[in-house]
Coordinates of C-alpha atoms in Angstrom, one line a residue:
X154 CA 1.3 108.9 10.5
X155 CA -1.0 107.2 7.9
X156 CA 2.0 105.2 6.7
X157 CA 2.7 103.9 10.2
X158 CA -0.9 102.8 10.6
X159 CA -0.8 101.1 7.3
X160 CA 2.3 99.2 8.2
X161 CA 0.9 98.1 11.5
X162 CA -2.3 97.0 9.8
X163 CA -0.3 94.9 7.4
X164 CA 1.6 93.3 10.2
X165 CA -1.6 92.4 12.1
X166 CA -3.1 90.9 9.0
X167 CA 0.1 88.8 8.4
X168 CA 0.1 87.6 12.1
X169 CA -3.6 86.6 11.8
X170 CA -2.8 84.6 8.7
X171 CA 0.1 82.8 10.4
X172 CA -2.1 81.9 13.4
X173 CA -4.9 80.7 11.2
X174 CA -2.6 78.4 9.2
X175 CA -1.1 77.0 12.4
X176 CA -4.5 76.2 13.9
X177 CA -5.6 74.6 10.7
X178 CA -2.5 72.3 10.7
X179 CA -3.1 71.2 14.3
X180 CA -6.8 70.3 13.7
X181 CA -5.9 68.3 10.6
X182 CA -3.0 66.4 12.2
X183 CA -5.1 63.5 13.8
X184 CA -6.3 62.4 10.3
X185 CA -2.7 61.8 9.0
X186 CA -2.3 58.1 10.4
X187 CA -5.3 56.9 8.5
X188 CA -3.4 56.1 5.3
X189 CA -0.6 54.1 7.1
X190 CA -3.2 52.1 9.0
X191 CA -5.0 51.1 5.7
X192 CA -1.6 50.2 4.2
X193 CA -0.8 47.9 7.2
X194 CA -4.1 46.1 6.9
X195 CA -3.5 45.6 3.2
X196 CA -0.1 44.2 3.9
X197 CA -1.4 41.8 6.5
X198 CA -4.0 40.5 4.0
X199 CA -1.3 40.0 1.4
X200 CA 0.9 38.1 3.8
X201 CA -1.9 35.9 4.9
X202 CA -2.7 35.1 1.3
X203 CA 0.9 34.5 0.5
X204 CA 1.4 31.8 3.2
X205 CA -1.7 29.7 2.1
X206 CA -0.5 26.2 1.4
X207 CA -1.0 25.1 -2.2
X208 CA -3.2 22.0 -2.8
X209 CA -1.2 18.8 -2.9
X210 CA -1.1 17.0 -6.2
X211 CA -2.9 13.7 -6.3
X212 CA -0.6 10.7 -6.7
X213 CA -1.6 7.2 -7.8
X214 CA 0.6 4.3 -6.8
X215 CA 0.4 0.9 -8.5
X216 CA 1.1 -2.0 -6.0
X217 CA 1.8 -5.3 -7.7
X218 CA 1.1 -7.9 -5.0
X219 CA 0.6 -11.7 -4.5
X220 CA -3.1 -12.7 -4.7
X221 CA -3.0 -14.0 -1.2
X222 CA -2.5 -10.5 0.1
X223 CA -5.8 -9.2 -1.4
X224 CA -7.9 -8.9 1.8
X225 CA -5.1 -7.6 4.0
X226 CA -4.0 -4.9 1.6
X227 CA -7.5 -3.7 0.8
X228 CA -7.9 -3.3 4.6
X229 CA -4.7 -1.3 4.8
X230 CA -5.7 0.8 1.8
X231 CA -8.6 2.4 3.7
X232 CA -6.5 3.6 6.6
X233 CA -3.5 4.6 4.5
X234 CA -5.5 6.8 2.0
X235 CA -7.3 8.4 5.0
X236 CA -3.9 9.4 6.5
X237 CA -2.5 10.4 3.1
X238 CA -5.4 12.1 1.2
X239 CA -3.1 13.0 -1.8
X240 CA -2.3 9.3 -2.4
X241 CA -4.5 6.7 -4.2
X242 CA -3.4 3.0 -4.0
X243 CA -4.2 0.9 -7.1
X244 CA -3.6 -2.9 -6.6
X245 CA -2.6 -5.4 -9.2
X246 CA -3.1 -8.8 -7.6
X247 CA -1.9 -12.0 -9.2
X248 CA 0.6 -14.9 -9.1
X249 CA 4.0 -13.7 -8.1
X250 CA 5.7 -15.2 -11.1
X251 CA 3.3 -13.5 -13.5
X252 CA 3.7 -10.1 -11.7
X253 CA 7.5 -10.6 -12.0
X254 CA 7.2 -11.0 -15.7
X255 CA 5.0 -8.0 -16.0
X256 CA 7.6 -5.8 -14.3
X257 CA 10.3 -7.3 -16.5
X258 CA 8.3 -6.3 -19.6
X259 CA 7.9 -2.7 -18.4
X260 CA 4.4 -2.8 -16.8
X261 CA 3.9 0.2 -14.5
X262 CA 4.5 -0.6 -10.8
X263 CA 5.8 1.3 -7.8
X264 CA 5.9 -1.4 -5.1
X265 CA 6.1 -5.2 -5.5
X266 CA 5.1 -7.6 -2.8
X267 CA 5.9 -11.2 -3.7
X268 CA 5.0 -14.6 -2.2
X269 CA 8.2 -15.9 -3.6
X270 CA 11.8 -14.9 -2.7
X271 CA 13.0 -16.2 -6.1
X272 CA 10.7 -13.7 -8.0
X273 CA 12.1 -10.8 -6.0
X274 CA 15.7 -11.9 -6.4
X275 CA 15.2 -12.2 -10.2
X276 CA 14.1 -8.6 -10.4
X277 CA 17.0 -7.5 -8.2
X278 CA 19.4 -9.3 -10.4
X279 CA 18.2 -7.2 -13.3
X280 CA 18.3 -4.0 -11.3
X281 CA 14.5 -3.7 -11.6
X282 CA 14.1 -3.4 -7.8
X283 CA 16.3 -1.0 -6.0
X284 CA 15.4 -1.9 -2.4
X285 CA 13.9 -4.9 -0.7
X286 CA 13.2 -6.5 2.7
X287 CA 11.4 -9.6 4.0
X288 CA 8.0 -8.6 5.2
X289 CA 5.8 -11.6 6.2
X290 CA 5.6 -15.3 6.7
X291 CA 2.8 -17.7 6.0
X292 CA 1.8 -21.4 6.3
X293 CA 0.7 -23.9 3.6
X294 CA -2.5 -25.8 4.3
X295 CA -4.7 -28.4 2.7
X296 CA -8.4 -27.4 2.4
X297 CA -11.5 -29.4 1.6
X298 CA -15.1 -28.2 1.0
X299 CA -16.7 -27.1 4.3
X300 CA -19.8 -29.2 3.5
X301 CA -19.3 -32.9 3.0
X302 CA -15.5 -32.6 2.7
X303 CA -13.4 -35.7 3.0
X304 CA -11.5 -35.9 6.3
X305 CA -7.8 -35.8 5.7
X306 CA -5.2 -36.3 8.5
X307 CA -2.0 -36.6 6.5
X308 CA -0.8 -36.0 2.9
X309 CA -0.9 -39.7 2.2
X310 CA -4.7 -39.6 2.5
X311 CA -4.8 -37.8 -0.8
X312 CA -4.2 -41.2 -2.5
X313 CA -7.6 -42.4 -1.3
X314 CA -10.4 -43.2 -3.7
X315 CA -12.6 -40.5 -2.3
X316 CA -10.1 -37.9 -3.5
X317 CA -10.4 -37.6 -7.3
X318 CA -9.1 -34.1 -7.9
X319 CA -6.6 -32.0 -6.0
X320 CA -6.3 -28.3 -6.9
X321 CA -2.8 -26.7 -6.9
X322 CA -1.3 -23.5 -8.2
X323 CA 0.8 -23.7 -11.3
X324 CA 4.2 -24.5 -9.8
X325 CA 6.1 -22.5 -12.4
X326 CA 4.3 -19.2 -11.6
X327 CA 2.4 -19.7 -8.3
X328 CA 4.6 -19.9 -5.2
X329 CA 2.0 -21.9 -3.2
X330 CA 1.9 -24.4 -6.0
X331 CA 5.7 -24.6 -5.9
X332 CA 5.7 -25.2 -2.1
X333 CA 3.0 -27.9 -2.5
X334 CA 5.1 -29.6 -5.2
X335 CA 8.1 -29.5 -2.9
X336 CA 6.1 -31.0 -0.1
X337 CA 4.5 -33.8 -2.2
X338 CA 7.9 -34.6 -3.8
X339 CA 9.7 -34.8 -0.4
X340 CA 6.8 -37.0 0.8
X341 CA 7.3 -39.2 -2.4
X342 CA 3.7 -38.5 -3.5
X343 CA 4.2 -36.2 -6.5
X344 CA 4.3 -38.8 -9.2
X345 CA 1.5 -40.8 -7.8
X346 CA -0.8 -37.8 -7.3
X347 CA 0.0 -36.0 -10.5
X348 CA -2.9 -37.5 -12.5
X349 CA -5.3 -36.0 -9.9
X350 CA -3.9 -32.5 -9.9
X351 CA -5.9 -29.6 -11.3
X352 CA -3.7 -26.5 -11.8
X353 CA -4.9 -23.0 -11.1
X354 CA -3.6 -19.6 -12.0
X355 CA -3.3 -18.5 -8.4
X356 CA -4.3 -19.5 -4.8
X357 CA -7.6 -17.7 -5.0
X358 CA -8.6 -19.9 -8.0
X359 CA -7.5 -23.0 -6.0
X360 CA -9.8 -21.8 -3.2
X361 CA -12.7 -21.3 -5.6
X362 CA -12.3 -24.8 -7.1
X363 CA -12.5 -26.4 -3.6
X364 CA -15.3 -24.1 -2.4
X365 CA -17.5 -24.9 -5.4
X366 CA -16.8 -28.6 -5.3
X367 CA -14.8 -28.7 -8.5
X368 CA -11.9 -30.1 -6.5
X369 CA -12.0 -32.4 -3.5
X370 CA -9.0 -30.8 -1.9
X371 CA -6.5 -28.0 -2.6
X372 CA -3.3 -26.4 -1.4
X373 CA -3.5 -22.8 -0.3
X374 CA -2.0 -20.4 2.2
X375 CA -3.5 -20.4 5.7
X376 CA -4.4 -16.7 5.1
X377 CA -6.6 -17.7 2.1
X378 CA -8.3 -20.5 4.0
X379 CA -9.3 -18.1 6.7
X380 CA -10.9 -15.7 4.2
X381 CA -13.9 -17.9 3.5
X382 CA -16.3 -20.2 5.3
X383 CA -16.9 -22.3 2.2
X384 CA -13.8 -24.4 2.9
X385 CA -12.2 -25.8 6.0
X386 CA -8.6 -26.6 6.8
X387 CA -7.9 -30.3 6.8
X388 CA -4.3 -30.1 7.9
X389 CA -1.3 -27.8 8.0
X390 CA 1.6 -29.0 5.8
X391 CA 4.8 -29.6 7.8
X392 CA 7.1 -26.7 7.1
X393 CA 10.1 -29.0 6.9
X394 CA 8.7 -30.4 3.7
X395 CA 9.0 -27.2 1.7
X396 CA 11.0 -24.0 1.5
X397 CA 10.2 -21.2 4.0
X398 CA 7.1 -19.2 2.9
X399 CA 8.1 -15.6 3.1
X400 CA 6.9 -12.4 1.4
X401 CA 9.6 -10.0 0.3
X402 CA 8.7 -6.4 -0.3
X403 CA 10.4 -4.4 -3.0
X404 CA 10.7 -0.8 -4.2
X405 CA 10.5 -0.9 -8.0
X406 CA 13.3 1.0 -9.7
X407 CA 11.1 2.4 -12.5
X408 CA 8.7 4.1 -10.1
X409 CA 7.6 7.6 -11.2
X410 CA 6.7 8.6 -7.7
X411 CA 9.8 7.5 -5.7
X412 CA 9.1 9.6 -2.5
X413 CA 5.5 8.5 -2.2
X414 CA 6.3 4.9 -3.1
X415 CA 9.1 4.8 -0.5
X416 CA 6.7 6.2 2.1
X417 CA 4.3 3.3 1.5
X418 CA 7.2 0.8 1.4
X419 CA 8.2 2.0 4.9
X420 CA 4.6 2.1 6.1
X421 CA 4.1 -1.6 5.4
X422 CA 6.9 -2.4 7.8
X423 CA 5.3 -0.4 10.7
X424 CA 3.6 -2.1 13.7
X425 CA 0.3 -0.6 12.6
X426 CA 0.4 -2.3 9.2
X427 CA 1.8 -5.6 10.5
X428 CA -1.1 -5.8 13.0
X429 CA -3.5 -5.6 10.1
X430 CA -1.6 -8.3 8.3
X431 CA -1.6 -10.6 11.4
X432 CA -5.4 -10.2 11.6
X433 CA -5.6 -12.0 8.3
X434 CA -3.3 -14.9 9.4
X435 CA 0.1 -13.6 8.3
X436 CA 3.1 -13.8 10.6
X437 CA 5.8 -11.2 10.9
X438 CA 9.0 -12.4 9.2
X439 CA 11.7 -13.4 11.6

């Protein structure tokens, strides 16, 4: 009898233990999802961090351009760098012939904008420019000092005694000077006026000579004449007297930033860029 009671007591104790364990497991169950939730949050944070775009590397482009483009390109620079914050435009302005020689001698350049078709063709012939197109057109004008300048109605008036000096870009390196030489030669005035000629390194220097009174007249592009109030346009040279004034645009073969250089090359041909150019007196090339 005692053995039976002992057995029953053991069974009751075992049953109570089973019930206790089961109840404990049920009460602890709600706490189980905590760890997966924390893991999910951690994974989300890691994914967000993983998709963060890296900072773009700053790129500096060197643009070798004819001096007559100075004002227009500096205007374009402001808007372009705002739209492309990773790009900085550095301009190298000068006479197209001089810039051509710099590129031939290995000077760094990514894009070349010339005021002379011959300068661009020379670089293409040496495979120093891989892509080019005609970008702009301009006019050749004769300017005089805004104050007390001599009235000139035709090129022949340059022979007058009141005109002692005529500023002109060096014909061998300054396209505007070459165009002026062509016009004077075709008008049969070159030989007679040559003793009066004062040669300048670029059109901006011609403009300075006239503005300061160091020359009585000078040949510059219309765009240069419009950039200052210190000179006035006496006349526009008949375009039939000289070669067409066009500005070819080229992608330099030796560029170290071809993708960015190509983007700027393409941008200069957009309506947005051309509108800025037209504001400074340039015309879209036909």
